[in-house]
Tab-separated table of C-alpha atoms in Angstrom:
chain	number	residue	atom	x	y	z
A	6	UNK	CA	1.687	40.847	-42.005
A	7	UNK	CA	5.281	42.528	-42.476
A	8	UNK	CA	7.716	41.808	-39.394
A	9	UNK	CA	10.806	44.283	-39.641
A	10	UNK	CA	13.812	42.611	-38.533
A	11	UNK	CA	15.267	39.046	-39.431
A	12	UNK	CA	16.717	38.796	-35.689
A	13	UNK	CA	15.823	36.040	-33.205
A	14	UNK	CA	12.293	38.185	-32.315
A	15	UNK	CA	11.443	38.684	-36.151
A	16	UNK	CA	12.533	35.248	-36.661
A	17	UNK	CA	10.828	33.647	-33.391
A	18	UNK	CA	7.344	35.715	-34.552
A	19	UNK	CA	7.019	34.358	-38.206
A	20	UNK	CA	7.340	30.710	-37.148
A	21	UNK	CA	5.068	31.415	-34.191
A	22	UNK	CA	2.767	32.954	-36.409
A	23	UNK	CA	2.865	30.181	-39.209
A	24	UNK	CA	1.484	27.527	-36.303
A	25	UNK	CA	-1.360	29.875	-35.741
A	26	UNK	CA	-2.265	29.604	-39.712
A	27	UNK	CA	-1.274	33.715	-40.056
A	28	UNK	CA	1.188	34.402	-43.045
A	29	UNK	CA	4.113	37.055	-42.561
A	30	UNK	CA	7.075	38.714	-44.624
A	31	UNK	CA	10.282	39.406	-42.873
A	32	UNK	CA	11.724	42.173	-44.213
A	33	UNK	CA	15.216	42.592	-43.085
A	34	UNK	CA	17.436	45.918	-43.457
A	35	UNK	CA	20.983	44.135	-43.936
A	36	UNK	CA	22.057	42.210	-47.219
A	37	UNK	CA	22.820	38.921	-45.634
A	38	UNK	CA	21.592	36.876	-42.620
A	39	UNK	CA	23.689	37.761	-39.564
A	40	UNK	CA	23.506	37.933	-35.990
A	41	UNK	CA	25.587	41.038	-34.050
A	42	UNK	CA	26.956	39.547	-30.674
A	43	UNK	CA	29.138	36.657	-29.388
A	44	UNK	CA	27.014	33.899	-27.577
A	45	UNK	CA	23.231	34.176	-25.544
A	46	UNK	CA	22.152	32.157	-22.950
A	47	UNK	CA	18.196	30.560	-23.043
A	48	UNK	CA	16.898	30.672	-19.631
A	49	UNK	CA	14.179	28.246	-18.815
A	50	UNK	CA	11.385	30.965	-19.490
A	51	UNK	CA	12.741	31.007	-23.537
A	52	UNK	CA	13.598	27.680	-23.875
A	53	UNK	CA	10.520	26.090	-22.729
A	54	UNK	CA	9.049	28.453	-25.491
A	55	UNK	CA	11.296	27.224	-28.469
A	56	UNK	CA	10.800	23.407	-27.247
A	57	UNK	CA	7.534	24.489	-27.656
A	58	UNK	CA	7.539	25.840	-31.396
A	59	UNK	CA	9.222	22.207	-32.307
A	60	UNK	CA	13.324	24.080	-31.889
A	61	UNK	CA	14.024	21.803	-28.566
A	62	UNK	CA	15.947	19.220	-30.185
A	63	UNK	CA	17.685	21.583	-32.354
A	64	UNK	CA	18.557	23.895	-29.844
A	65	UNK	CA	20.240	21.150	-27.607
A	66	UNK	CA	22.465	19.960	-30.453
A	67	UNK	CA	23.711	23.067	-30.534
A	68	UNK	CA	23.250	24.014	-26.867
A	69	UNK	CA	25.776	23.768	-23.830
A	70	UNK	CA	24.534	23.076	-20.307
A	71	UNK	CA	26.255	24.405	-17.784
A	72	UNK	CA	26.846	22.862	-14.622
A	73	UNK	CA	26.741	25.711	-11.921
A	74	UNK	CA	25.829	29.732	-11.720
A	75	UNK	CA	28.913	30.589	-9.210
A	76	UNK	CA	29.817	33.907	-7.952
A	77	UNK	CA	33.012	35.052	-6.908
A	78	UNK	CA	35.436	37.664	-5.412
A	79	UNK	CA	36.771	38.654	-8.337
A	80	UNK	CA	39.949	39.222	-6.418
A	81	UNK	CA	40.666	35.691	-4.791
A	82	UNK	CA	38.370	33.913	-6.640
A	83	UNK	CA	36.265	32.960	-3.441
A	84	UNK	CA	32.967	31.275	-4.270
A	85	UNK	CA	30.433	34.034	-2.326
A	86	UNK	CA	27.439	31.454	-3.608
A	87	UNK	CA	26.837	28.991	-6.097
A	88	UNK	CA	23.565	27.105	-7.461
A	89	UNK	CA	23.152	23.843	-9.095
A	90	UNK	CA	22.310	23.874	-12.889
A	91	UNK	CA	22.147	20.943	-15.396
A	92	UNK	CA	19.464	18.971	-14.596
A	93	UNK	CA	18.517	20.500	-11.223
A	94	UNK	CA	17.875	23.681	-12.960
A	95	UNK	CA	15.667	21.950	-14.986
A	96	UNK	CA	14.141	20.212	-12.075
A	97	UNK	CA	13.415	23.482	-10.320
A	98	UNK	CA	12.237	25.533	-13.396
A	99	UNK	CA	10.646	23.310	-16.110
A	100	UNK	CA	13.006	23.768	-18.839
A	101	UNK	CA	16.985	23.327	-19.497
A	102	UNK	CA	19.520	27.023	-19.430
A	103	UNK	CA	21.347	26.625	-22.765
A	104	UNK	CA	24.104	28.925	-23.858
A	105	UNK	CA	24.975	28.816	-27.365
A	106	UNK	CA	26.990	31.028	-29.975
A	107	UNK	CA	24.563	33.482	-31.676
A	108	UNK	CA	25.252	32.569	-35.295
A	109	UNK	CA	23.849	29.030	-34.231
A	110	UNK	CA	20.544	30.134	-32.663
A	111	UNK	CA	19.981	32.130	-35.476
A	112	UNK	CA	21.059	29.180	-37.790
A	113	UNK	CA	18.128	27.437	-36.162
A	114	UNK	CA	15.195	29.895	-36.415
A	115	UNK	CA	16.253	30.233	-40.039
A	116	UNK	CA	16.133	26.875	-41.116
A	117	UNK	CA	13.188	26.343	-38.810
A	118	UNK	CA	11.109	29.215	-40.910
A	119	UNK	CA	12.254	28.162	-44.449
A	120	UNK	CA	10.911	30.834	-46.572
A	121	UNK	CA	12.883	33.715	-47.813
A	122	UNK	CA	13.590	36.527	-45.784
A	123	UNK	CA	13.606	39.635	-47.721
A	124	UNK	CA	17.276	41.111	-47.542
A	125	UNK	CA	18.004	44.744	-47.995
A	126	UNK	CA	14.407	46.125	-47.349
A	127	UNK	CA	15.716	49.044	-45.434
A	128	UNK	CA	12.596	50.838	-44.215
A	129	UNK	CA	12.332	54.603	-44.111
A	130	UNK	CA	8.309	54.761	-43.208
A	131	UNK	CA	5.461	53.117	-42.281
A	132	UNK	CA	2.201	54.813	-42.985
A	133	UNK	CA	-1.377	53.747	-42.158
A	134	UNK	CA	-4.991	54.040	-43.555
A	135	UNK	CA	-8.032	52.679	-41.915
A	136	UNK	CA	-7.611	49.056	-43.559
A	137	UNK	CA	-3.834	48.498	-43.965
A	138	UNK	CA	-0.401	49.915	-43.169
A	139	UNK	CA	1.768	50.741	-45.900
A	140	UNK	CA	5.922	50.339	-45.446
A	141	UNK	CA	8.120	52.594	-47.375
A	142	UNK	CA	11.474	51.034	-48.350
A	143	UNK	CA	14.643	53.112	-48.986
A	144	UNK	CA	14.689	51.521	-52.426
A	145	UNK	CA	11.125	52.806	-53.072
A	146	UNK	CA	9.122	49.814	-52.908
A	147	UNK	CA	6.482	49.491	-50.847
A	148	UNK	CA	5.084	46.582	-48.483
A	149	UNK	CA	1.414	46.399	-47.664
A	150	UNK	CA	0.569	44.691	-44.348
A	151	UNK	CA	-2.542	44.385	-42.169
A	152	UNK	CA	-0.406	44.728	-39.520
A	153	UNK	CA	3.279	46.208	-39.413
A	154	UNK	CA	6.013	44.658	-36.309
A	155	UNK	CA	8.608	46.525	-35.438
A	156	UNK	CA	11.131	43.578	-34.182
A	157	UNK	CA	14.341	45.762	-35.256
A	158	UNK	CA	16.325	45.735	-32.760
A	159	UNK	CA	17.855	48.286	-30.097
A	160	UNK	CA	17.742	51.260	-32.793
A	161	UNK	CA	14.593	50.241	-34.379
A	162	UNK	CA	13.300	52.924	-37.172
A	163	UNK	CA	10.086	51.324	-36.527
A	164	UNK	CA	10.094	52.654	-32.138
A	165	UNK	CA	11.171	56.021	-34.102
A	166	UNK	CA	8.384	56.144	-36.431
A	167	UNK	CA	5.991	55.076	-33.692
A	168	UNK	CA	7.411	56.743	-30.490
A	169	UNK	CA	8.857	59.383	-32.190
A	170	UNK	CA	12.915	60.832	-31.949
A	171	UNK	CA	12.406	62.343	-28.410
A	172	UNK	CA	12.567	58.921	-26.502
A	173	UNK	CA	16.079	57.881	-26.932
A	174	UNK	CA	17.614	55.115	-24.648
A	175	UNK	CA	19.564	56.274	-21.520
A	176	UNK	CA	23.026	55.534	-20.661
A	177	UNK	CA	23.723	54.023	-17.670
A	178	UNK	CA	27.423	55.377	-16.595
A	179	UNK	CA	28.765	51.329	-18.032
A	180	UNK	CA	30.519	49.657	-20.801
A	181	UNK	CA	31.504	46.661	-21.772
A	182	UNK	CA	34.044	44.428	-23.871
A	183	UNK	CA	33.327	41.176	-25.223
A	184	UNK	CA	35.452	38.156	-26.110
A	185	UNK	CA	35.616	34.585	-26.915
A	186	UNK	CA	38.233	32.469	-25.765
A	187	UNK	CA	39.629	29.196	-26.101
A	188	UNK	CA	39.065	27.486	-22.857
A	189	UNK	CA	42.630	25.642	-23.394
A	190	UNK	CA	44.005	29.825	-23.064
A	191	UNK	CA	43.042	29.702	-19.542
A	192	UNK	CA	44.785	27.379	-17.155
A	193	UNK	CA	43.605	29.423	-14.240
A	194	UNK	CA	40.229	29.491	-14.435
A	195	UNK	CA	38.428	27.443	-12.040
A	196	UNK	CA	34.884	25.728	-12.600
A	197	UNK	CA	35.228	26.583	-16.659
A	198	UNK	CA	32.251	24.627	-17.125
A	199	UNK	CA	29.993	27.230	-15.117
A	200	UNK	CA	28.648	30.647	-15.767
A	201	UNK	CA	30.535	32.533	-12.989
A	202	UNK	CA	30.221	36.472	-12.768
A	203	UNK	CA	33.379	37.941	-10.824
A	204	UNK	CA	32.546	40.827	-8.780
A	205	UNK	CA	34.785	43.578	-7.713
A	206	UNK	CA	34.730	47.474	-6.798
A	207	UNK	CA	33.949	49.470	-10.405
A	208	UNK	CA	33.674	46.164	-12.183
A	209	UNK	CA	32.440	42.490	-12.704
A	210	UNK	CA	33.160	40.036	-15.364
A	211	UNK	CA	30.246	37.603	-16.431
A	212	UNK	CA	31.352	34.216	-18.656
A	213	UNK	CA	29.462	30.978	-19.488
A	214	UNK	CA	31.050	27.907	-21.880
A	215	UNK	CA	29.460	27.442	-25.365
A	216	UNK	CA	31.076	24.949	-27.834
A	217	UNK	CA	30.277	21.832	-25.918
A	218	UNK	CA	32.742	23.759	-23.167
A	219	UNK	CA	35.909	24.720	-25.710
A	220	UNK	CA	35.340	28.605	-25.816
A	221	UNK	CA	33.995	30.644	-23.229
A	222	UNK	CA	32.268	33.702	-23.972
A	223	UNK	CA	33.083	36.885	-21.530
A	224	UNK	CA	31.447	40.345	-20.704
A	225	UNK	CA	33.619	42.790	-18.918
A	226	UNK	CA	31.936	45.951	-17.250
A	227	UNK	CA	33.325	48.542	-16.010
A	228	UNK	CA	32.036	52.279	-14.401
A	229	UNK	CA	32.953	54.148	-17.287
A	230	UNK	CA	32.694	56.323	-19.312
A	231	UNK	CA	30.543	59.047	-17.256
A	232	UNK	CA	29.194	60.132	-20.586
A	233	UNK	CA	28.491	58.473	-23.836
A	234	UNK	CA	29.428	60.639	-26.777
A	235	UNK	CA	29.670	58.240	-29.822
A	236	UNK	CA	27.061	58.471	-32.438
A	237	UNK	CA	27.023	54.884	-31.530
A	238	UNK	CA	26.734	52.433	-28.671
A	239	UNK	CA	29.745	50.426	-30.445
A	240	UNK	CA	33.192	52.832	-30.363
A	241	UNK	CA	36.759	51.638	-30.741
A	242	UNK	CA	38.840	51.638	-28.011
A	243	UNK	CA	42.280	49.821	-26.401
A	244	UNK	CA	40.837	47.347	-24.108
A	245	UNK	CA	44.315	47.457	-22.431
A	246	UNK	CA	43.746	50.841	-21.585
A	247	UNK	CA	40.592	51.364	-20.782
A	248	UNK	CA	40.121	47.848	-18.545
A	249	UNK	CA	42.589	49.140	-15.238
A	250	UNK	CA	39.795	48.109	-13.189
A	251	UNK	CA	40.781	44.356	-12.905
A	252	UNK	CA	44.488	44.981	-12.030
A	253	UNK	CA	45.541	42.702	-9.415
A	254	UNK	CA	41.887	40.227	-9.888
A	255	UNK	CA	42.749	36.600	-9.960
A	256	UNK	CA	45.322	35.329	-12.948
A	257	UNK	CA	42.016	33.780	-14.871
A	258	UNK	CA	40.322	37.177	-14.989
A	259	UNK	CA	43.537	38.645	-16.653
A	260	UNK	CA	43.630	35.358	-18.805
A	261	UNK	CA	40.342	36.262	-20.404
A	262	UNK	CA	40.651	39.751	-20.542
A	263	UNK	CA	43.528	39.415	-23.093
A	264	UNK	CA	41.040	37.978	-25.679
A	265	UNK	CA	38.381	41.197	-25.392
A	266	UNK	CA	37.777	42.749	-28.598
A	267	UNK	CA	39.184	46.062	-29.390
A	268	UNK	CA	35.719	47.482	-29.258
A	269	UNK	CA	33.777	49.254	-26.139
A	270	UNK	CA	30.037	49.019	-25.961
A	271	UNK	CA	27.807	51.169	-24.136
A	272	UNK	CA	25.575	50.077	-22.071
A	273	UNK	CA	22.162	51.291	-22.669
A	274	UNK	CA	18.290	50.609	-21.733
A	275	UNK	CA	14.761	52.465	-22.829
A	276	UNK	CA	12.753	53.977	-20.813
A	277	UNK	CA	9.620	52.413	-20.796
A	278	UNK	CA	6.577	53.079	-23.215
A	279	UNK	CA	3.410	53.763	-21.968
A	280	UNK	CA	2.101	52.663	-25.909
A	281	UNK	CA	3.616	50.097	-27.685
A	282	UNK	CA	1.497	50.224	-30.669
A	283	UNK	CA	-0.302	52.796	-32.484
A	284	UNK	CA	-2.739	51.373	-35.260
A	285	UNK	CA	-1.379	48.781	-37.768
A	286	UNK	CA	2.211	49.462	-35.855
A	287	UNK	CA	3.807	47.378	-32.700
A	288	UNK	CA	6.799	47.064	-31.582
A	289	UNK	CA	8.568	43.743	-30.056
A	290	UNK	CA	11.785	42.335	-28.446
A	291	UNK	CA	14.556	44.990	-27.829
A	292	UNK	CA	12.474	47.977	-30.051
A	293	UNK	CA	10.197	47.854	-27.231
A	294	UNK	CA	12.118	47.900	-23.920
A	295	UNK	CA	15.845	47.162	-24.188
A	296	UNK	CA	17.471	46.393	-21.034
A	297	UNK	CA	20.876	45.931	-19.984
A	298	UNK	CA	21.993	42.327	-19.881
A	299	UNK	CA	22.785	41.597	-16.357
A	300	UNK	CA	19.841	39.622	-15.720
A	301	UNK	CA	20.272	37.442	-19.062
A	302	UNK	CA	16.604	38.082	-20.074
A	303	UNK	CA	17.223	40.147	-23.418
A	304	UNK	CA	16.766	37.669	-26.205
A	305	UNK	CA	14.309	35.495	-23.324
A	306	UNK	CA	11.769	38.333	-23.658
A	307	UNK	CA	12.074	39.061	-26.892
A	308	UNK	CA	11.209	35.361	-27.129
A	309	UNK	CA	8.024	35.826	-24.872
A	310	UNK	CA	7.080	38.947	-26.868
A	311	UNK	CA	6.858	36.526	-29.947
A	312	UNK	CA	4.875	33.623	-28.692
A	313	UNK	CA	2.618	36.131	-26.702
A	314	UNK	CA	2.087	38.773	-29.707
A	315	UNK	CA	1.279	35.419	-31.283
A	316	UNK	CA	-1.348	34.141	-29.565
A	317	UNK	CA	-3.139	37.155	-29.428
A	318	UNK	CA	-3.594	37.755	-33.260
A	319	UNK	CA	-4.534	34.617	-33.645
A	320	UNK	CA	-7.271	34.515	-30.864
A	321	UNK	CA	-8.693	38.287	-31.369
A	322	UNK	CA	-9.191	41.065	-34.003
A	323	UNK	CA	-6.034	43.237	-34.651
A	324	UNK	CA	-7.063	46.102	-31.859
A	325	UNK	CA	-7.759	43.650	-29.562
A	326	UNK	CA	-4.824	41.424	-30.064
A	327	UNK	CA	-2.420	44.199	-29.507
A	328	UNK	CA	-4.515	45.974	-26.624
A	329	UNK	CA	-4.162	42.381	-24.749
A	330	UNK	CA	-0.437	41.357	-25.763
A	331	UNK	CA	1.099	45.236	-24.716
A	332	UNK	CA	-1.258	43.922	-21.330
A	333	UNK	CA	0.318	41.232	-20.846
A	334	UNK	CA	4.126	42.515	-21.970
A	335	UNK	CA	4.234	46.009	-20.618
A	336	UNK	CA	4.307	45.458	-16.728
A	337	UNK	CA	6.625	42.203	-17.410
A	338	UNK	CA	9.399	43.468	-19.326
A	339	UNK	CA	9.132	46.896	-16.990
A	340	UNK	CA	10.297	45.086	-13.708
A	341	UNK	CA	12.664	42.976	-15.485
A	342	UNK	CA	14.507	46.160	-16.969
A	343	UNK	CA	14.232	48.182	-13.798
A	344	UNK	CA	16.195	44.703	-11.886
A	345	UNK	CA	18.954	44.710	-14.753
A	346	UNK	CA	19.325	48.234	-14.264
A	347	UNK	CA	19.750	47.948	-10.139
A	348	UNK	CA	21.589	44.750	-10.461
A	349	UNK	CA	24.272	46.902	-12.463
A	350	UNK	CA	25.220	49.135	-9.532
A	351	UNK	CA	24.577	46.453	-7.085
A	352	UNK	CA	27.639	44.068	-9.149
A	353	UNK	CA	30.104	46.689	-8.706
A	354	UNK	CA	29.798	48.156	-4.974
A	355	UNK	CA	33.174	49.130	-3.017
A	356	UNK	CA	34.109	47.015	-0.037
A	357	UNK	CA	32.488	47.338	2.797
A	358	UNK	CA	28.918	46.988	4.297
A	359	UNK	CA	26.806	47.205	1.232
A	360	UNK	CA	28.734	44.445	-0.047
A	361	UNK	CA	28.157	41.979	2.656
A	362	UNK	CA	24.394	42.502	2.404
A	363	UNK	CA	24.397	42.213	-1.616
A	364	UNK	CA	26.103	39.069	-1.051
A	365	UNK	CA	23.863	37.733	1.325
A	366	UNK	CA	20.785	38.655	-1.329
A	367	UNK	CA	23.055	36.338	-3.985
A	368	UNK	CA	22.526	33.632	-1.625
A	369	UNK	CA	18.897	33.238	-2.168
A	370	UNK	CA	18.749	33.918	-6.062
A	371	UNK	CA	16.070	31.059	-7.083
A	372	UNK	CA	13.670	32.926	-4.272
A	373	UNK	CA	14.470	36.599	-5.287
A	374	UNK	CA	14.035	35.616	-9.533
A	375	UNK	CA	12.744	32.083	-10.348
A	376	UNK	CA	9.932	34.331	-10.878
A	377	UNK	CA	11.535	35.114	-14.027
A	378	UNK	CA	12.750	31.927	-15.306
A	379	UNK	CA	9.218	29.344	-14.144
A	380	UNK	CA	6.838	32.387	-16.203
A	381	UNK	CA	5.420	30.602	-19.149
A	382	UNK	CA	4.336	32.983	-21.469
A	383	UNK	CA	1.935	30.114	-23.514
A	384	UNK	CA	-0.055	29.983	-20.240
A	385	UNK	CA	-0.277	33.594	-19.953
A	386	UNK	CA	-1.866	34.393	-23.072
A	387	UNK	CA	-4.000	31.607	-22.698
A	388	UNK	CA	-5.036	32.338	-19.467
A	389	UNK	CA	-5.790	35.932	-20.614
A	390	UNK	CA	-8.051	34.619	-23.586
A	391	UNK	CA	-10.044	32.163	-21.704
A	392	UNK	CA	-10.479	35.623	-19.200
């Protein structure tokens, strides 16, 4: 089996793959090991999943636990709601919310797997024949593979090869800047041991602690550009100009903001597949259904594709494997995008009515998505085989 992409799905799928007794490559396009992003948080439905594969212990060392989800005016800083994490989240969803700094999660699912990942294989094709799928490298090797997984990532060649150049992602009218900070640059900031999202009108700013607490790591969105016309969802940009939207928030807000990265990122999803595979070719994690990030579940279902993708091949025939696991992934990762995408317009509303309703829905988040965080993707699949 050849899994495109060394990332935390590619990474996640060869180790749950090795405990199933089925041998994979990793072929990855870059020249070194590296992960593209600041920090992720592990919700209970992807960390139950890693404790799981034997990472649980590793991931805590690395891991910080945060002690409440608050949100807040992003004006005056008043608390609208807040929930209980550390161990009551655990309590109430089965498994612990970690935040840690990417390079560290990816430290672990490399050491966990072991084996060489093969560096530079940028891929330029994949073609099939009735008993094997062939990968074309820009190099001109080739890889043969009973089964080809594209787990590459938001512009995976592999969804291009498979889905073809006329489903590109969509824009959704957002950007962001990122930023890590050193919690000791932020006297204001109350509660810096929390994951607080500040809400506003055109804007919210999301931050959780990583570190054991000493940075925090920040999103700032804000309602522009209308259009996206970079070649690229990464452009440079003045962060001072372009993040007017916060004037006159609380001091910690413009604390933070001072550390954002001279970079803008668009904020982008895909539109749904109807067919995630085609042959000896499937796709996985963010090549599959890429979602904006306001419901934290990005690397999470990549994490579930893994384990679930997984279980099937190692329960069924290749067809029937990836008949059951785009069954059991398609309708999941589908609702989950389409709440990240209304949760985006829903975080920056002008004052006034709409506002007092969306804060009453924040007041009952474990109702309206522990949904998300109790699934267990393990049961799932094995539910589905012994069906």
């Amino acid at each position: 089996m050849a899994i495109v992409g060394a990332g935390i799905g590619g990474l996640t799928l060869a180790i749950a793959l090795r405990e199933k007794g089925i041998d994979a490559e990793v072929l990855e396009r870059s020249p070194e090991l590296s992960e593209a992003g600041a920090a992720v948080a592990l919700a209970a439905n992807g960390s139950r999943l890693m404790d799981r594969l034997g990472l649980g212990t590793r991931l805590a060392w690395h891991a910080t636990v945060q002690t409440e989800l608050v949100y807040r005016n992003g004006r005056d800083a008043t608390r609208i709601t807040a929930y209980p994490l550390d161990d009551r989240y655990t309590e109430m969803f089965g498994s612990p919310l970690y935040s840690l700094h990417r390079a560290d999660l990816q430290r672990v699912l490399v050491e966990a797997w072991g084996l060489p990942v093969r560096l530079g294989a940028d891929v330029i094709g994949v073609e099939q024949t009735e008993g094997e799928a062939l990968v074309r490298l820009a190099s001109g090797d080739t890889v043969a593979a009973d089964l080809v997984v594209g787990a590459d990532g938001v512009h995976s060649i592999v969804r291009r090869l498979l889905a073809g150049p006329d489903a590109p992602a969509v824009y959704s009218g957002t950007s962001g800047f990122r930023g890590l900070v050193p919690v000791e640059k932020l006297p204001s900031l109350p509660d810096p041991s929390s994951i607080q999202s500040w809400l506003g009108p055109g804007g919210h700013l999301l931050h959780y602690p990583i570190a054991g607490g000493a940075v925090i790591n920040f999103l700032a969105v804000v309602d522009e550009p209308a259009e996206w016309t970079e070649p690229a969802w990464v452009a440079g940009d003045d962060p001072g100009k372009s993040l007017g939207v916060f004037d006159g928030w609380h001091p910690a807000v413009a604390e933070m903001l001072l550390g954002a990265t001279p970079q803008r990122w668009g904020l982008f999803a895909h539109r749904p597949l109807r067919q995630w595979y085609d042959g000896r070719v499937v796709l996985l994690g963010d090549a599959a259904h890429a979602m904006l990030p306001h419901q934290g579940q990005g690397a999470n279902q990549t994490i579930e594709d893994a384990v679930v993708l997984a279980e099937c091949l190692a329960a069924q025939t290749i067809p029937d494997a990836l008949a059951r696991y785009q069954l059991l992934r398609r309708g999941r990762t589908r609702v989950i995008q389409r709440s990240s995408w209304d949760t985006s317009a829903a975080l920056h509303l002008p004052d006034g009515p709409e506002v007092v309703a969306r804060d009453e829905g924040l007041r009952h988040f474990p109702e309206r998505f522990g949904w998300i965080h109790t699934y267990d993707a393990f049961a799932a699949a094995a539910a589905a085989a012994d069906g």
